[in-house]
CSV table of C-alpha atoms in Angstrom, one decimal:
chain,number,residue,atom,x,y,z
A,1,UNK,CA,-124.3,-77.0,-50.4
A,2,UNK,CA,-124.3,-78.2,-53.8
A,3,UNK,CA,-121.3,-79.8,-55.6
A,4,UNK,CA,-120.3,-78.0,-58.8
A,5,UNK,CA,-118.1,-79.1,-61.8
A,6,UNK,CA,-115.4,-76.6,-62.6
A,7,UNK,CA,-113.6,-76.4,-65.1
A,8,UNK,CA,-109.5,-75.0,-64.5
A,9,UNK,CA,-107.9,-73.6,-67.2
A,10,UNK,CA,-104.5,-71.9,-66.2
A,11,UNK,CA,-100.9,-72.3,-67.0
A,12,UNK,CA,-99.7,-76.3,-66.0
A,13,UNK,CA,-95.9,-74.7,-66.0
A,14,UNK,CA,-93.8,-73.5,-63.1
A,15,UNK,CA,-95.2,-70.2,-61.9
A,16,UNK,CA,-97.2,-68.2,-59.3
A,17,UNK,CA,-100.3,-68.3,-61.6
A,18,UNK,CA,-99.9,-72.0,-62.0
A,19,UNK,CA,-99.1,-73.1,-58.4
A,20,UNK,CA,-102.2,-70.3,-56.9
A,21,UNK,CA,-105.0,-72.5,-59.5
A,22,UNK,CA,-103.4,-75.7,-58.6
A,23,UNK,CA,-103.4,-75.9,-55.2
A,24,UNK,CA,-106.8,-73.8,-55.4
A,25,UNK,CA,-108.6,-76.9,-57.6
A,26,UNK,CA,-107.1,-79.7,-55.7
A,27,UNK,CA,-108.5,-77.4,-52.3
A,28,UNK,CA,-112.2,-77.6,-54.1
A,29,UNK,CA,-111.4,-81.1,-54.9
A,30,UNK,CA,-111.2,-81.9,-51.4
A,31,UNK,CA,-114.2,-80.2,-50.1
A,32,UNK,CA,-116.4,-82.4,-52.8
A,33,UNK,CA,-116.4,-80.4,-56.3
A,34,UNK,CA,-115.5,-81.8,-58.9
A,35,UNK,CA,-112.5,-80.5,-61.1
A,36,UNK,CA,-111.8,-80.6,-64.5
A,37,UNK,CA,-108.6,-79.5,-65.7
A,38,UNK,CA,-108.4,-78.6,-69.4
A,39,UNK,CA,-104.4,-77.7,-69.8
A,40,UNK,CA,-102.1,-79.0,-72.7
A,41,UNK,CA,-100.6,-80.7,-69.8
A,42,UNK,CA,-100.8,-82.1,-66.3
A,43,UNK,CA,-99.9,-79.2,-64.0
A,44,UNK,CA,-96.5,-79.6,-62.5
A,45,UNK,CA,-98.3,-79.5,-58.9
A,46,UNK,CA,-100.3,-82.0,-59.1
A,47,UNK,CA,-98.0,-84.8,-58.2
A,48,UNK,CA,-100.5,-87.9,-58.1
A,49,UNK,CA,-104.0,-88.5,-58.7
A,50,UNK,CA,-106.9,-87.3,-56.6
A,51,UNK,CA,-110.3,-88.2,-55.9
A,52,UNK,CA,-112.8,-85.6,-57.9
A,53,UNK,CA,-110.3,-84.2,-60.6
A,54,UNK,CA,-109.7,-84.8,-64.2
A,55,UNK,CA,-107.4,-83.5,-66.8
A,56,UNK,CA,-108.4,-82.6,-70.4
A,57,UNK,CA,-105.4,-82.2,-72.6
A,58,UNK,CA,-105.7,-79.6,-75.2
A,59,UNK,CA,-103.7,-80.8,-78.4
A,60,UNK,CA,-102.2,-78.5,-80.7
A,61,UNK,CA,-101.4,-80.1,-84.3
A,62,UNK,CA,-99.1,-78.1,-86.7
A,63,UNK,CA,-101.1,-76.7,-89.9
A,64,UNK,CA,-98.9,-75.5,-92.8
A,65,UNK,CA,-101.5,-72.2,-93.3
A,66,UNK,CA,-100.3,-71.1,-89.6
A,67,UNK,CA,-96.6,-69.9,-89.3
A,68,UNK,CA,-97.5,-70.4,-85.1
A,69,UNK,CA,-99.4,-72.9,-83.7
A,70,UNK,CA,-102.6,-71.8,-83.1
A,71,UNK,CA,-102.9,-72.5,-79.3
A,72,UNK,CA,-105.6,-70.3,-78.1
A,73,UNK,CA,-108.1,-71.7,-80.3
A,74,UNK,CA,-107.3,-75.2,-79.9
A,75,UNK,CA,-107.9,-74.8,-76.2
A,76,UNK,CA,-111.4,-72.8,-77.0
A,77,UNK,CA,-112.2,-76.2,-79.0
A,78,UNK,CA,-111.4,-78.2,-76.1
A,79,UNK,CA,-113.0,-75.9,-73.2
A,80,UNK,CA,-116.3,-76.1,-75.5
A,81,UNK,CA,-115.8,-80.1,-75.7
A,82,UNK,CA,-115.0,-80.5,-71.8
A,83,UNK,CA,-117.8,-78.5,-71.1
A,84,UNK,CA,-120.9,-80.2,-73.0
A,85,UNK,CA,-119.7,-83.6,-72.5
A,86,UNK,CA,-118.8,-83.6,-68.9
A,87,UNK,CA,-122.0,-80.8,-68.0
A,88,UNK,CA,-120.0,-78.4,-66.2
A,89,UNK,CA,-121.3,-75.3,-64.3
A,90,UNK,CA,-118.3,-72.9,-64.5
A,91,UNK,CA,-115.3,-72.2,-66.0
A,92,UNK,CA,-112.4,-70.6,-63.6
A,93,UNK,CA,-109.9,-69.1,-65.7
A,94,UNK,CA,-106.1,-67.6,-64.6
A,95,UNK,CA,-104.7,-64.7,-66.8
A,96,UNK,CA,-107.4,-62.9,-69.1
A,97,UNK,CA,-105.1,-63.1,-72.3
A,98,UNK,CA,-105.4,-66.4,-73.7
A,99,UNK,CA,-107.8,-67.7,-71.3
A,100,UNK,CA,-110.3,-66.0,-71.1
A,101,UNK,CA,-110.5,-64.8,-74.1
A,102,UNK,CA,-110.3,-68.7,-75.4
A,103,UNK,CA,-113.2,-69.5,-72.5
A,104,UNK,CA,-115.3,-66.4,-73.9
A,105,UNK,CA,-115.4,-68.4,-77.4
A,106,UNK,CA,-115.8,-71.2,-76.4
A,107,UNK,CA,-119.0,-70.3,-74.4
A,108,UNK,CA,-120.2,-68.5,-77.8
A,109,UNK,CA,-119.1,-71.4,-80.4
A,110,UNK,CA,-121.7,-73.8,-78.2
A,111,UNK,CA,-123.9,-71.1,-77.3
A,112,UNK,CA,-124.0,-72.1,-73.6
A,113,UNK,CA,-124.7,-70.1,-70.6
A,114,UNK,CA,-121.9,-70.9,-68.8
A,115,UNK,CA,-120.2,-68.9,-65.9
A,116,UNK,CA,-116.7,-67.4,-66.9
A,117,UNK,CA,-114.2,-66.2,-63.7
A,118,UNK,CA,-111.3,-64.7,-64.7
A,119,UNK,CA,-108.3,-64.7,-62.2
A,120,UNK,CA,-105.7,-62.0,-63.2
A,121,UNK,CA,-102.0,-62.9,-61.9
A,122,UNK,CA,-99.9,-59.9,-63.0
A,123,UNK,CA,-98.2,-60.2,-66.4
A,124,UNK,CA,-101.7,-60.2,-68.3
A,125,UNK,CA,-102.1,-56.5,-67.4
A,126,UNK,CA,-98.5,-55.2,-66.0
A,127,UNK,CA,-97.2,-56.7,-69.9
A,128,UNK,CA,-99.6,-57.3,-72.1
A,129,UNK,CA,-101.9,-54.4,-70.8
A,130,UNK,CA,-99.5,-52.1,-71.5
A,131,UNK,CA,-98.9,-52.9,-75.0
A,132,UNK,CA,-101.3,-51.4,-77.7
A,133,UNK,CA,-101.3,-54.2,-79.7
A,134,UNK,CA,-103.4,-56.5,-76.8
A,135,UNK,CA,-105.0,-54.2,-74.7
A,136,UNK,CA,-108.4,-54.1,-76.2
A,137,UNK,CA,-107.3,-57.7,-76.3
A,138,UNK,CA,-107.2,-57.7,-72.3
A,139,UNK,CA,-110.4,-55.8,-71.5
A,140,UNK,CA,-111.7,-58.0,-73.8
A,141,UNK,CA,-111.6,-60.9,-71.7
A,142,UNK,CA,-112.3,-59.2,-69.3
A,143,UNK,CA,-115.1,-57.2,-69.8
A,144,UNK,CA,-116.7,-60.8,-71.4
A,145,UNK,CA,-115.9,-62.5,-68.2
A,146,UNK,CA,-118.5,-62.9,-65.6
A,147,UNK,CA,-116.3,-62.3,-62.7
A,148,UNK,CA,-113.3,-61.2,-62.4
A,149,UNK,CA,-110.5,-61.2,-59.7
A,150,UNK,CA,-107.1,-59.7,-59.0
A,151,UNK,CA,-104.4,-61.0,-56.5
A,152,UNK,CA,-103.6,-58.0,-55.3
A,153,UNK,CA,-105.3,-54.2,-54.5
A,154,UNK,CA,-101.9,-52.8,-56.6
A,155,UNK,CA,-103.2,-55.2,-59.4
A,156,UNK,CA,-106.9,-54.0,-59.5
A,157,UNK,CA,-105.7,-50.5,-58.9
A,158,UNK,CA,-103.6,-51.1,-62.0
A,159,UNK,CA,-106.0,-53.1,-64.5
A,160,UNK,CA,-108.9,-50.9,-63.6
A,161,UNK,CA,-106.6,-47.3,-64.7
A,162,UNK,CA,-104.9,-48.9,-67.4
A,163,UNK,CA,-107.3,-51.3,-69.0
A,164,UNK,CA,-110.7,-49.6,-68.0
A,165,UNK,CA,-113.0,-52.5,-67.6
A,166,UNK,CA,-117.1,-52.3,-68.0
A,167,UNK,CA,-117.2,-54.4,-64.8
A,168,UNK,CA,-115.7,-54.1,-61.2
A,169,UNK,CA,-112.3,-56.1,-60.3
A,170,UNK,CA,-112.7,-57.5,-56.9
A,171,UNK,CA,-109.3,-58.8,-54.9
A,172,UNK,CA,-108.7,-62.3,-53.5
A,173,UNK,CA,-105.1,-62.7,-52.3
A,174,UNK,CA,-103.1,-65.9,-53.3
A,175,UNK,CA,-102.0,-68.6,-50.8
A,176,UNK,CA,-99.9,-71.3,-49.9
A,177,UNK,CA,-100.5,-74.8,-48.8
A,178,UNK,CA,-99.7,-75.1,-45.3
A,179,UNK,CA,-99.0,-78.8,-45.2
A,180,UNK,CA,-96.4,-78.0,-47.9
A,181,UNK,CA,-95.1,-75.0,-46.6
A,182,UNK,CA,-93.9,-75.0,-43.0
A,183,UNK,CA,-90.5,-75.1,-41.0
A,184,UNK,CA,-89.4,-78.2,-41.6
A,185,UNK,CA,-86.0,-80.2,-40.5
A,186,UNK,CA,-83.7,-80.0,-43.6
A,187,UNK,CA,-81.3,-82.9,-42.4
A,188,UNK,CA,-78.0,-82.4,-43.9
A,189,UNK,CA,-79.1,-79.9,-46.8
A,190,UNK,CA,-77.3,-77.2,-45.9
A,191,UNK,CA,-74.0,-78.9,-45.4
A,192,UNK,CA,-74.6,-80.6,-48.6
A,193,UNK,CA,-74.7,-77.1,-49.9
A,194,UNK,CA,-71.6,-76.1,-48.3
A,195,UNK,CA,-72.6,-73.6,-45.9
A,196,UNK,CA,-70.6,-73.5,-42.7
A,197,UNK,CA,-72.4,-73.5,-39.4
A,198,UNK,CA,-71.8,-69.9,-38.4
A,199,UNK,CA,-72.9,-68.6,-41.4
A,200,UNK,CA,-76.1,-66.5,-42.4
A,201,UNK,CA,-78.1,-67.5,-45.2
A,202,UNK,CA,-79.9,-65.4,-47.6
A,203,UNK,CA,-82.1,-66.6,-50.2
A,204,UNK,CA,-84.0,-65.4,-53.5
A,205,UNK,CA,-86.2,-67.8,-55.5
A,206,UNK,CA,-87.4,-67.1,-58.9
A,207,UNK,CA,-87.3,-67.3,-62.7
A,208,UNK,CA,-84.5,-65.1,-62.7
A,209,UNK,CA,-85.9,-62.5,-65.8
A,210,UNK,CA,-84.7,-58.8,-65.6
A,211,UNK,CA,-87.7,-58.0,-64.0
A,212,UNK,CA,-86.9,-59.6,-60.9
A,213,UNK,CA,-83.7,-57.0,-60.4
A,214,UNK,CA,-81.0,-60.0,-59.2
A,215,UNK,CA,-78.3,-57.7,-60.2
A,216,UNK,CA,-79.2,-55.0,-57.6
A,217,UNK,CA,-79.2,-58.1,-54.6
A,218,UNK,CA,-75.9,-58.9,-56.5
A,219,UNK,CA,-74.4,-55.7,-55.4
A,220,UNK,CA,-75.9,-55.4,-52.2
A,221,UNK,CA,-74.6,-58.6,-51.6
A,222,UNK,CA,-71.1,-57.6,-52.3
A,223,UNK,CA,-71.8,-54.8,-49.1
A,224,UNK,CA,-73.3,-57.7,-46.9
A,225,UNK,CA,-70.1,-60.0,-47.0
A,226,UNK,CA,-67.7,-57.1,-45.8
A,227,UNK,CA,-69.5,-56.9,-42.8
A,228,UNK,CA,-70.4,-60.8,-41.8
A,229,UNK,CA,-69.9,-64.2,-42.8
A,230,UNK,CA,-73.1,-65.4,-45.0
A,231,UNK,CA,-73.7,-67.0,-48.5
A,232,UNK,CA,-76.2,-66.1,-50.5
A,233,UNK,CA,-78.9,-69.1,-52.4
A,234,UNK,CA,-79.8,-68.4,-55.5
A,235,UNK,CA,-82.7,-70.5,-56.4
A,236,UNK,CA,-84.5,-71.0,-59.8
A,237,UNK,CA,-83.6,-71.0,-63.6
A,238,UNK,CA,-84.1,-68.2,-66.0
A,239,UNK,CA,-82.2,-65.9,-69.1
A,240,UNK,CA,-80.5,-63.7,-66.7
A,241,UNK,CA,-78.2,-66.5,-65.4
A,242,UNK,CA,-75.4,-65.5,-67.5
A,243,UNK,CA,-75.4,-62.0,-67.0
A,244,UNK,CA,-75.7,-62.8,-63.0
A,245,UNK,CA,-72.8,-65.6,-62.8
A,246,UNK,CA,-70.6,-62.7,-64.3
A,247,UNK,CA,-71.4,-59.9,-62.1
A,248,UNK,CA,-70.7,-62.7,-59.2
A,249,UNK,CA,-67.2,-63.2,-60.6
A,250,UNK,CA,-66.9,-59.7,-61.2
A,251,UNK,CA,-67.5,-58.5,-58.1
A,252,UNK,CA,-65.4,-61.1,-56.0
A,253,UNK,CA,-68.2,-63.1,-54.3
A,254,UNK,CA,-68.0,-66.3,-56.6
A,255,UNK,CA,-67.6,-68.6,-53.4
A,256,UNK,CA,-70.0,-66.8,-51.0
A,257,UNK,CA,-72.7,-67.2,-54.2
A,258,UNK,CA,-74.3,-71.2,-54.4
A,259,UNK,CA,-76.8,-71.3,-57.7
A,260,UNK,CA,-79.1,-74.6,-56.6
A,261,UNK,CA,-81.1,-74.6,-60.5
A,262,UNK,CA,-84.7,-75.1,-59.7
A,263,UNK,CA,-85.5,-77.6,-56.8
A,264,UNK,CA,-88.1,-79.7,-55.5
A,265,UNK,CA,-87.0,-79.4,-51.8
A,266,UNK,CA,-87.7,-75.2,-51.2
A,267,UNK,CA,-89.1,-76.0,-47.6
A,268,UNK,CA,-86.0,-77.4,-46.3
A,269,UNK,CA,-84.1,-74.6,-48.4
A,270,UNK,CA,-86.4,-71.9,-46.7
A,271,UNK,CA,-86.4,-73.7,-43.3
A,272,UNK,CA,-82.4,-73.1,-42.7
A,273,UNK,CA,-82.4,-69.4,-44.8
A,274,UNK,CA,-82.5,-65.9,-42.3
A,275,UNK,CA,-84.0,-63.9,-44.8
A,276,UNK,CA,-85.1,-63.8,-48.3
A,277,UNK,CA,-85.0,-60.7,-50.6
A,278,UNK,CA,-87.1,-59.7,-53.4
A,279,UNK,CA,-85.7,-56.8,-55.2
A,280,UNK,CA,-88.5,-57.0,-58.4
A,281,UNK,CA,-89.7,-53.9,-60.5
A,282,UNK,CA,-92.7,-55.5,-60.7
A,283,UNK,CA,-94.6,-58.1,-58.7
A,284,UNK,CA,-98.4,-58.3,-58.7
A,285,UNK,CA,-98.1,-60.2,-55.9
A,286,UNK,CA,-94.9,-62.4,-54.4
A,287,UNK,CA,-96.3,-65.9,-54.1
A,288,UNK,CA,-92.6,-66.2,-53.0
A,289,UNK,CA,-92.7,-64.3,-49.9
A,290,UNK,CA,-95.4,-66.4,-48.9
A,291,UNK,CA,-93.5,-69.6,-49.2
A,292,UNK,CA,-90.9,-68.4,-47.2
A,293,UNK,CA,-92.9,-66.9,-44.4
A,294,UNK,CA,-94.9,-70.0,-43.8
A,295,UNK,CA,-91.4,-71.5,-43.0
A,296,UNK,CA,-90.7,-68.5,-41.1
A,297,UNK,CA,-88.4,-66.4,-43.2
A,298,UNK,CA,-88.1,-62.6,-42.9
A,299,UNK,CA,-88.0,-60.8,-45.9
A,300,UNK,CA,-86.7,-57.6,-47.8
A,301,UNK,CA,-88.6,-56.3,-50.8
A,302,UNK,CA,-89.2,-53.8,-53.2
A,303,UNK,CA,-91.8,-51.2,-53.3
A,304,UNK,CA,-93.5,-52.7,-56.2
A,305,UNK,CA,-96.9,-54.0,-57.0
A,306,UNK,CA,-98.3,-56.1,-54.2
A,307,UNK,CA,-95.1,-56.7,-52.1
A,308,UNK,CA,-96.3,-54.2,-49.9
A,309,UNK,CA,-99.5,-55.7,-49.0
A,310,UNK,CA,-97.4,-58.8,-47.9
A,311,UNK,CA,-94.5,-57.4,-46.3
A,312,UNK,CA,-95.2,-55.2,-43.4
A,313,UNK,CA,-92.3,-52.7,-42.7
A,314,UNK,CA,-90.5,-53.3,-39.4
A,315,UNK,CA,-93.2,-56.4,-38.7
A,316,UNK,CA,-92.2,-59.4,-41.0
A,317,UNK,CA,-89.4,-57.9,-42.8
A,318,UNK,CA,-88.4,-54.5,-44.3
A,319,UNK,CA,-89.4,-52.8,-47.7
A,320,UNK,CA,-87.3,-50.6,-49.9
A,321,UNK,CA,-86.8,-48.6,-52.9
A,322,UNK,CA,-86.6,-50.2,-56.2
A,323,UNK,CA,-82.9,-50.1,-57.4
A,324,UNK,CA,-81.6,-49.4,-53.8
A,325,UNK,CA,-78.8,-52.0,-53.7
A,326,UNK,CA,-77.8,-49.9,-50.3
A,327,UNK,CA,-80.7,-50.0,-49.0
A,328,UNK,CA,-81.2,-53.7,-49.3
A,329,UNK,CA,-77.9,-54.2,-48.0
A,330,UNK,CA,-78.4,-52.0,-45.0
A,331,UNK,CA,-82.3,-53.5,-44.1
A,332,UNK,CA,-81.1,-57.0,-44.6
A,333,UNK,CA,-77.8,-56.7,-42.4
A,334,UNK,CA,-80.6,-55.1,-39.6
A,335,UNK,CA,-82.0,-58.3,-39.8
A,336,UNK,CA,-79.2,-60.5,-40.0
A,337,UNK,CA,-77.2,-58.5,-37.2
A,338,UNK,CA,-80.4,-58.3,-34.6
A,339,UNK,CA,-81.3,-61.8,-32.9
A,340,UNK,CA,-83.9,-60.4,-31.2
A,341,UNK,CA,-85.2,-58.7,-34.7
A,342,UNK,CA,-85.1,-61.5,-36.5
A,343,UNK,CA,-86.9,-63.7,-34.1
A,344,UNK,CA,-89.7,-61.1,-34.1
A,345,UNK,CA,-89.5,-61.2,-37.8
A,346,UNK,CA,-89.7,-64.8,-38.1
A,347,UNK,CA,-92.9,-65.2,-35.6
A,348,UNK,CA,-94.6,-62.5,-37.3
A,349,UNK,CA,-94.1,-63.9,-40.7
A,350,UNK,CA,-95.6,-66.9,-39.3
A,351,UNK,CA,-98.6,-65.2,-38.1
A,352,UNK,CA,-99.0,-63.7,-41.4
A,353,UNK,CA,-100.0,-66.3,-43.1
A,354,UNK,CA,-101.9,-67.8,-40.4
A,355,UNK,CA,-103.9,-64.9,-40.2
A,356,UNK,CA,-104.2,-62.6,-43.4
A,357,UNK,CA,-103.4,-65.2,-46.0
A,358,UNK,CA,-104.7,-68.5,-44.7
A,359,UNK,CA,-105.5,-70.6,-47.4
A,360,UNK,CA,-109.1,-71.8,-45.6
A,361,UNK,CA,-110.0,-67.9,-46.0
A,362,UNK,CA,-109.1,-67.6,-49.2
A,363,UNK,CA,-110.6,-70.8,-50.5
A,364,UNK,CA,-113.7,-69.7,-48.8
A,365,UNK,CA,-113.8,-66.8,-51.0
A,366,UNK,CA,-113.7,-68.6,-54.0
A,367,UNK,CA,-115.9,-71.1,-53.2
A,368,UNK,CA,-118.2,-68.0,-52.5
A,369,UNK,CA,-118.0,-66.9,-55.6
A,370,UNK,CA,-118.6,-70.5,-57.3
A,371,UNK,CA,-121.8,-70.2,-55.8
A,372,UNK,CA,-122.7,-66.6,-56.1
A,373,UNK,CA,-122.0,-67.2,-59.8
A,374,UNK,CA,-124.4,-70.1,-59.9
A,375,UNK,CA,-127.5,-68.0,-58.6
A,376,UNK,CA,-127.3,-66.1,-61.4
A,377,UNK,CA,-128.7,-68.4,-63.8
A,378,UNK,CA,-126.4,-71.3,-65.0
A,379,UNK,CA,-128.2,-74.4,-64.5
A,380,UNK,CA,-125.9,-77.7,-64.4
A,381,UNK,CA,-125.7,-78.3,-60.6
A,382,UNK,CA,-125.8,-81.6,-59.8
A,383,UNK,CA,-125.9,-83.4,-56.4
């Protein structure tokens, strides 16, 4: 097959979005493609150079005729540079508002041929879609967008109701690197962290925003520690700290409550946690639950988005209503208070992503498309 030049234009911050087109360009790297990241900086997974990928800062200089910097067209400048000077053959872009919009003019202010695929993650149509303002904006991109992919069926199902595209959305689920993610000995990580041996863990990992619901695992939390002796990780940074540390205090679980701030080491985290819970109102997908099922980690989530096309009911973990601290308390105590339960739990979990979301598949999807994409007609393919 012949090697292609991609170019990757996502998010380089923390995030699902960021992570999924990381670890899916360094995935092509290593199969022989060449990759060309064109971020306004180096994404926060990419820890150390690789053979086969570049990175193409986008610069964004302050003009006193813009009261904002004027980002998305900056990076249309540089996605237009990238592309004639290095020859690419496609352009793989995550979230449809900026980036594909900024890859659909760039394509027209060089008047090139190019292949656009547009990867929607979640908050491009469950946010942005939803507000009048963008979301001609959204089917824009879209709709000017060669290809386009959702990470979910829940996500397609949404974009395709709400944003009525010209073209059909097809779905490639996300995935996890394996060699990352996998139970792993934590040494003395969870002593460090003060948790006695006896005790149960539960864990939630995420940007802590008041879409994630960490309030409602707050309070069922509160139920869990009358009944068994457990602590509870909170993992991650985000505006909703405040608001959490004080219904911690308020509700008499201060000491049963360890806030870790964002970490580098969530394998050996995950690899000593029982269960994890995700309690969102909205979740396109749950990159998260991936993570911790790799490192086999039950989990208890919300009926929201695309947790339910990871989280089988009764097989790897339990779903429940959103806003159903009860619920999550009783679900997660099932778990927690059933040995034989959780050991199903855990296996399955680990057989999920060895089987429905191994990241082999789902790179071989991609790839697919790469190539599909290329029969239509663009014409840089070098060998």
């Amino acid at each position: 097959m012949e090697r292609l030049k991609i170019g990757v234009i996502c998010y380089p911050s923390l995030g699902g979005s960021g992570v999924v087109a990381t670890e899916l360009a360094i995935k092509m790297a290593a199969k022989g493609h060449e990759i060309h990241f064109i971020t306004s900086s180096l994404p926060f997974r990419y820890n150390e150079p690789q053979e086969n990928i570049y990175f193409h800062e986008v610069r964004i200089d302050g003009y006193a005729v813009f009261k904002y910097p004027p980002y998305d067209i900056a990076l249309a400048n540089r996605i237009g540079q990238v592309v004639e000077e290095q020859q690419l053959d496609l352009l793989h872009v995550h979230y449809a508002v900026p980036h594909a919009v900024s890859a659909v003019l760039a394509k027209d202010m060089i008047q090139s041929d190019i292949g656009i695929i547009t990867t929607l993650h979640g908050t491009d149509v469950t946010i942005l879609g939803h507000d009048p303002a963008l979301r001609n904006t959204v089917k824009y991109g879209i709709d000017k967008s060669d290809i386009t992919t959702a990470v979910s069926d829940s996500l397609r199902t949404e974009t395709i109701e709400l944003i009525e595209p010209i073209k059909d959305i097809q779905t490639i689920y996300n995935f996890i690197d394996e060699e990352t993610y996998h139970p792993i000995e934590p040494g003395t990580l969870r002593e460090d962290l003060g948790i006695l041996a006896d005790e149960k863990v539960i864990i939630h990992i995420s940007n802590f925003r008041s879409v994630k619901r960490i309030p409602d695992l707050i309070r069922a939390f509160a139920l869990i520690v009358e009944k068994i002796s457990v602590k509870l990780l909170l993992v991650g940074e985000g505006p909703e700290v405040p608001r959490i540390r004080r219904l911690v205090d308020m509700l008499g679980v201060t000491e049963r409550v360890i806030f870790t701030g964002k970490r580098d080491d969530l394998p050996e985290l995950l690899s000593f946690s029982d269960v994890m819970v995700l309690p969102s109102e909205k979740e396109a997908f749950g990159l998260v639950l991936l993570e911790g099922f790799a490192c086999g980690v039950p989990a208890v989530g919300t009926l929201a988005g695309g947790i339910p096309e990871v989280i089988e009911d009764g097989v790897n973990g339990h779903l429940v209503p959103i806003g159903d601290p009860e619920q999550i308390a009783e679900k997660t105590l099932h778990i927690l208070c059933n040995q034989d339960v959780h050991q199903m739990m855990k296996e399955n979990a680990l057989e999920t992503v060895r089987g429905k979301f191994a990241s082999d598949k789902i790179v071989a999807q991609y790839e697919k498309l790469y190539y599909d994409l290329q029969k239509k007609g663009c014409p840089n393919v070098w060998n």
